[in-house]
Amino acid sequence: MAVADDLDRATDSTDPQWAWVAEQTRAYLASGGAVGHESNGLRTLILATTGRRTGVPRRTCLIYGTAGDDFVVVASKGGADEDPAWFKNLLAEPSVGVQVGPRRFTARARPASAAERGPLWTTMAGLFPLYDEYARKTDRVIPVVVLTPRE
């Protein structure tokens, strides 16, 4: 079960394709959220999940939007044909650690319901239009994830 305290001890992706994400994640955490929270008009958060096979905390940096008190992220993986590992991890264990700017909290993650997905997708694609391009690149339905703070 990932919690806010796992953000610092979690590991980053070792895939060279995503090295820039790992670098941004480390800068974000080292600065207490002062560096990397907002970049080019986009806001990002750090998400810590529990590895579904290893049990080891994993983390990544994601663009986010909001829906009421919840945070919303998209499991796009750049339009790849498979879901990102972090999404598979939260399906196995929905308790996650989150950092938004300086704020850290534990949240419950869940895929958006069918009724929620359309409006949330529109919101997220409005923030980051490449999501629509990613959706055209793949046959999978790209998941939208709702993060509900527990505190």
PDB file of C-alpha atoms in Angstrom:
ATOM      1  CA  MET A   1       0.000   0.000   0.000  1.00  0.00           C
ATOM      2  CA  ALA A   2       1.631   3.264  -1.112  1.00  0.00           C
ATOM      3  CA  VAL A   3       1.273   6.296   1.130  1.00  0.00           C
ATOM      4  CA  ALA A   4       2.619   9.848   1.053  1.00  0.00           C
ATOM      5  CA  ASP A   5       5.783   8.762   2.920  1.00  0.00           C
ATOM      6  CA  ASP A   6       6.680   6.485  -0.015  1.00  0.00           C
ATOM      7  CA  LEU A   7       7.320   9.440  -2.329  1.00  0.00           C
ATOM      8  CA  ASP A   8      10.939   9.800  -1.186  1.00  0.00           C
ATOM      9  CA  ARG A   9      11.875   6.115  -1.089  1.00  0.00           C
ATOM     10  CA  ALA A  10      10.081   5.087  -4.279  1.00  0.00           C
ATOM     11  CA  THR A  11      12.107   4.254  -7.370  1.00  0.00           C
ATOM     12  CA  ASP A  12      11.869   5.935 -10.758  1.00  0.00           C
ATOM     13  CA  SER A  13      11.549   4.263 -14.146  1.00  0.00           C
ATOM     14  CA  THR A  14      14.831   2.968 -15.517  1.00  0.00           C
ATOM     15  CA  ASP A  15      13.566   3.035 -19.114  1.00  0.00           C
ATOM     16  CA  PRO A  16      15.830   5.505 -21.001  1.00  0.00           C
ATOM     17  CA  GLN A  17      12.797   6.742 -22.965  1.00  0.00           C
ATOM     18  CA  TRP A  18      11.377   8.155 -19.720  1.00  0.00           C
ATOM     19  CA  ALA A  19      14.646   9.441 -18.177  1.00  0.00           C
ATOM     20  CA  TRP A  20      13.411  13.039 -18.427  1.00  0.00           C
ATOM     21  CA  VAL A  21      10.378  12.114 -16.282  1.00  0.00           C
ATOM     22  CA  ALA A  22      12.642  10.587 -13.621  1.00  0.00           C
ATOM     23  CA  GLU A  23      14.813  13.717 -13.682  1.00  0.00           C
ATOM     24  CA  GLN A  24      11.785  16.008 -13.283  1.00  0.00           C
ATOM     25  CA  THR A  25      10.469  13.805 -10.459  1.00  0.00           C
ATOM     26  CA  ARG A  26      13.747  14.035  -8.525  1.00  0.00           C
ATOM     27  CA  ALA A  27      13.927  17.840  -8.982  1.00  0.00           C
ATOM     28  CA  TYR A  28      10.289  18.206  -7.911  1.00  0.00           C
ATOM     29  CA  LEU A  29      10.818  16.205  -4.722  1.00  0.00           C
ATOM     30  CA  ALA A  30      14.216  17.747  -3.881  1.00  0.00           C
ATOM     31  CA  SER A  31      12.713  21.243  -4.091  1.00  0.00           C
ATOM     32  CA  GLY A  32       9.645  20.418  -2.019  1.00  0.00           C
ATOM     33  CA  GLY A  33       7.487  20.992  -5.082  1.00  0.00           C
ATOM     34  CA  ALA A  34       8.890  24.435  -5.928  1.00  0.00           C
ATOM     35  CA  VAL A  35      10.580  23.131  -9.106  1.00  0.00           C
ATOM     36  CA  GLY A  36       8.535  21.165 -11.613  1.00  0.00           C
ATOM     37  CA  HIS A  37       5.038  21.692 -10.246  1.00  0.00           C
ATOM     38  CA  GLU A  38       4.256  24.103 -13.051  1.00  0.00           C
ATOM     39  CA  SER A  39       5.987  23.988 -16.420  1.00  0.00           C
ATOM     40  CA  ASN A  40       4.939  25.503 -19.742  1.00  0.00           C
ATOM     41  CA  GLY A  41       1.496  26.248 -18.334  1.00  0.00           C
ATOM     42  CA  LEU A  42       0.944  22.657 -17.180  1.00  0.00           C
ATOM     43  CA  ARG A  43       0.699  21.520 -13.580  1.00  0.00           C
ATOM     44  CA  THR A  44       2.224  18.209 -12.550  1.00  0.00           C
ATOM     45  CA  LEU A  45       2.049  15.951  -9.532  1.00  0.00           C
ATOM     46  CA  ILE A  46       4.146  13.060  -8.292  1.00  0.00           C
ATOM     47  CA  LEU A  47       2.344   9.726  -7.956  1.00  0.00           C
ATOM     48  CA  ALA A  48       3.735   6.827  -5.896  1.00  0.00           C
ATOM     49  CA  THR A  49       2.244   3.376  -6.463  1.00  0.00           C
ATOM     50  CA  THR A  50       3.118  -0.056  -5.104  1.00  0.00           C
ATOM     51  CA  GLY A  51       4.726  -2.387  -7.652  1.00  0.00           C
ATOM     52  CA  ARG A  52       2.169  -5.108  -8.339  1.00  0.00           C
ATOM     53  CA  ARG A  53       4.814  -7.842  -8.657  1.00  0.00           C
ATOM     54  CA  THR A  54       7.600  -6.558  -6.409  1.00  0.00           C
ATOM     55  CA  GLY A  55       5.782  -4.625  -3.697  1.00  0.00           C
ATOM     56  CA  VAL A  56       8.409  -1.883  -4.144  1.00  0.00           C
ATOM     57  CA  PRO A  57       7.128   1.720  -4.235  1.00  0.00           C
ATOM     58  CA  ARG A  58       7.368   3.287  -7.723  1.00  0.00           C
ATOM     59  CA  ARG A  59       6.870   6.918  -8.673  1.00  0.00           C
ATOM     60  CA  THR A  60       6.273   9.079 -11.704  1.00  0.00           C
ATOM     61  CA  CYS A  61       5.443  12.672 -12.609  1.00  0.00           C
ATOM     62  CA  LEU A  62       2.109  13.312 -14.356  1.00  0.00           C
ATOM     63  CA  ILE A  63       0.094  16.230 -15.706  1.00  0.00           C
ATOM     64  CA  TYR A  64      -3.024  16.721 -13.615  1.00  0.00           C
ATOM     65  CA  GLY A  65      -6.353  18.461 -13.578  1.00  0.00           C
ATOM     66  CA  THR A  66      -8.956  18.723 -10.848  1.00  0.00           C
ATOM     67  CA  ALA A  67     -12.574  17.715 -10.358  1.00  0.00           C
ATOM     68  CA  GLY A  68     -13.873  19.162  -7.121  1.00  0.00           C
ATOM     69  CA  ASP A  69     -11.472  18.034  -4.390  1.00  0.00           C
ATOM     70  CA  ASP A  70     -10.119  15.183  -6.548  1.00  0.00           C
ATOM     71  CA  PHE A  71      -7.090  15.181  -8.820  1.00  0.00           C
ATOM     72  CA  VAL A  72      -7.288  13.701 -12.318  1.00  0.00           C
ATOM     73  CA  VAL A  73      -4.489  12.111 -14.373  1.00  0.00           C
ATOM     74  CA  VAL A  74      -4.378  10.296 -17.716  1.00  0.00           C
ATOM     75  CA  ALA A  75      -2.706   6.910 -18.276  1.00  0.00           C
ATOM     76  CA  SER A  76      -1.634   7.761 -21.828  1.00  0.00           C
ATOM     77  CA  LYS A  77       1.935   6.417 -22.017  1.00  0.00           C
ATOM     78  CA  GLY A  78       2.305   8.664 -25.057  1.00  0.00           C
ATOM     79  CA  GLY A  79      -0.343   6.710 -26.972  1.00  0.00           C
ATOM     80  CA  ALA A  80       1.387   3.335 -26.576  1.00  0.00           C
ATOM     81  CA  ASP A  81      -0.702   0.213 -27.111  1.00  0.00           C
ATOM     82  CA  GLU A  82      -0.338  -0.862 -23.483  1.00  0.00           C
ATOM     83  CA  ASP A  83      -1.215   0.859 -20.246  1.00  0.00           C
ATOM     84  CA  PRO A  84       1.645   2.368 -18.225  1.00  0.00           C
ATOM     85  CA  ALA A  85       3.012   0.296 -15.331  1.00  0.00           C
ATOM     86  CA  TRP A  86       1.823   2.856 -12.783  1.00  0.00           C
ATOM     87  CA  PHE A  87      -1.773   2.328 -13.933  1.00  0.00           C
ATOM     88  CA  LYS A  88      -1.469  -1.455 -13.660  1.00  0.00           C
ATOM     89  CA  ASN A  89       0.012  -0.957 -10.193  1.00  0.00           C
ATOM     90  CA  LEU A  90      -2.866   1.169  -8.919  1.00  0.00           C
ATOM     91  CA  LEU A  91      -5.411  -1.309 -10.250  1.00  0.00           C
ATOM     92  CA  ALA A  92      -3.732  -3.929  -8.044  1.00  0.00           C
ATOM     93  CA  GLU A  93      -3.377  -1.552  -5.049  1.00  0.00           C
ATOM     94  CA  PRO A  94      -5.420   1.665  -5.148  1.00  0.00           C
ATOM     95  CA  SER A  95      -3.743   3.320  -2.146  1.00  0.00           C
ATOM     96  CA  VAL A  96      -1.230   5.809  -3.575  1.00  0.00           C
ATOM     97  CA  GLY A  97       1.047   8.596  -2.390  1.00  0.00           C
ATOM     98  CA  VAL A  98       0.699  11.982  -4.075  1.00  0.00           C
ATOM     99  CA  GLN A  99       2.603  15.256  -4.002  1.00  0.00           C
ATOM    100  CA  VAL A 100       1.017  18.372  -5.528  1.00  0.00           C
ATOM    101  CA  GLY A 101       3.368  21.331  -5.156  1.00  0.00           C
ATOM    102  CA  PRO A 102       4.415  21.236  -1.480  1.00  0.00           C
ATOM    103  CA  ARG A 103       1.344  19.239  -0.369  1.00  0.00           C
ATOM    104  CA  ARG A 104       1.754  15.507   0.285  1.00  0.00           C
ATOM    105  CA  PHE A 105      -1.101  13.114   0.943  1.00  0.00           C
ATOM    106  CA  THR A 106      -2.316   9.559   0.611  1.00  0.00           C
ATOM    107  CA  ALA A 107      -5.113   9.047  -1.909  1.00  0.00           C
ATOM    108  CA  ARG A 108      -7.354   6.348  -3.275  1.00  0.00           C
ATOM    109  CA  ALA A 109      -6.947   5.907  -7.032  1.00  0.00           C
ATOM    110  CA  ARG A 110      -9.640   4.587  -9.333  1.00  0.00           C
ATOM    111  CA  PRO A 111     -10.365   4.583 -13.043  1.00  0.00           C
ATOM    112  CA  ALA A 112     -13.054   7.102 -13.949  1.00  0.00           C
ATOM    113  CA  SER A 113     -16.477   5.548 -14.473  1.00  0.00           C
ATOM    114  CA  ALA A 114     -17.913   5.459 -17.985  1.00  0.00           C
ATOM    115  CA  ALA A 115     -20.145   8.427 -17.099  1.00  0.00           C
ATOM    116  CA  GLU A 116     -17.211  10.437 -15.701  1.00  0.00           C
ATOM    117  CA  ARG A 117     -14.660   9.612 -18.378  1.00  0.00           C
ATOM    118  CA  GLY A 118     -16.037  11.748 -21.238  1.00  0.00           C
ATOM    119  CA  PRO A 119     -16.187  15.049 -19.352  1.00  0.00           C
ATOM    120  CA  LEU A 120     -12.880  14.367 -17.586  1.00  0.00           C
ATOM    121  CA  TRP A 121     -11.188  13.463 -20.882  1.00  0.00           C
ATOM    122  CA  THR A 122     -12.431  16.725 -22.406  1.00  0.00           C
ATOM    123  CA  THR A 123     -11.014  18.657 -19.454  1.00  0.00           C
ATOM    124  CA  MET A 124      -7.649  16.901 -19.590  1.00  0.00           C
ATOM    125  CA  ALA A 125      -7.340  17.194 -23.395  1.00  0.00           C
ATOM    126  CA  GLY A 126      -8.108  20.889 -22.971  1.00  0.00           C
ATOM    127  CA  LEU A 127      -5.108  21.153 -20.653  1.00  0.00           C
ATOM    128  CA  PHE A 128      -2.858  18.971 -22.833  1.00  0.00           C
ATOM    129  CA  PRO A 129      -4.165  18.625 -26.421  1.00  0.00           C
ATOM    130  CA  LEU A 130      -1.670  15.875 -27.268  1.00  0.00           C
ATOM    131  CA  TYR A 131      -3.919  13.459 -25.339  1.00  0.00           C
ATOM    132  CA  ASP A 132      -6.323  13.514 -28.298  1.00  0.00           C
ATOM    133  CA  GLU A 133      -3.432  12.695 -30.633  1.00  0.00           C
ATOM    134  CA  TYR A 134      -2.326   9.866 -28.340  1.00  0.00           C
ATOM    135  CA  ALA A 135      -5.865   8.443 -28.396  1.00  0.00           C
ATOM    136  CA  ARG A 136      -5.790   8.356 -32.198  1.00  0.00           C
ATOM    137  CA  LYS A 137      -2.472   6.439 -32.141  1.00  0.00           C
ATOM    138  CA  THR A 138      -3.788   3.458 -30.188  1.00  0.00           C
ATOM    139  CA  ASP A 139      -6.684   1.014 -30.218  1.00  0.00           C
ATOM    140  CA  ARG A 140      -6.940   0.976 -26.423  1.00  0.00           C
ATOM    141  CA  VAL A 141      -9.195   3.311 -24.503  1.00  0.00           C
ATOM    142  CA  ILE A 142      -6.758   5.493 -22.574  1.00  0.00           C
ATOM    143  CA  PRO A 143      -7.746   5.412 -18.895  1.00  0.00           C
ATOM    144  CA  VAL A 144      -8.558   8.538 -16.927  1.00  0.00           C
ATOM    145  CA  VAL A 145      -7.760   8.162 -13.223  1.00  0.00           C
ATOM    146  CA  VAL A 146      -9.364   9.945 -10.276  1.00  0.00           C
ATOM    147  CA  LEU A 147      -7.229  10.468  -7.156  1.00  0.00           C
ATOM    148  CA  THR A 148      -9.285  11.148  -4.030  1.00  0.00           C
ATOM    149  CA  PRO A 149      -7.278  12.499  -1.067  1.00  0.00           C
ATOM    150  CA  ARG A 150      -7.785  10.518   2.136  1.00  0.00           C
ATOM    151  CA  GLU A 151      -6.859  13.330   4.551  1.00  0.00           C
TER     152      GLU A 151
END
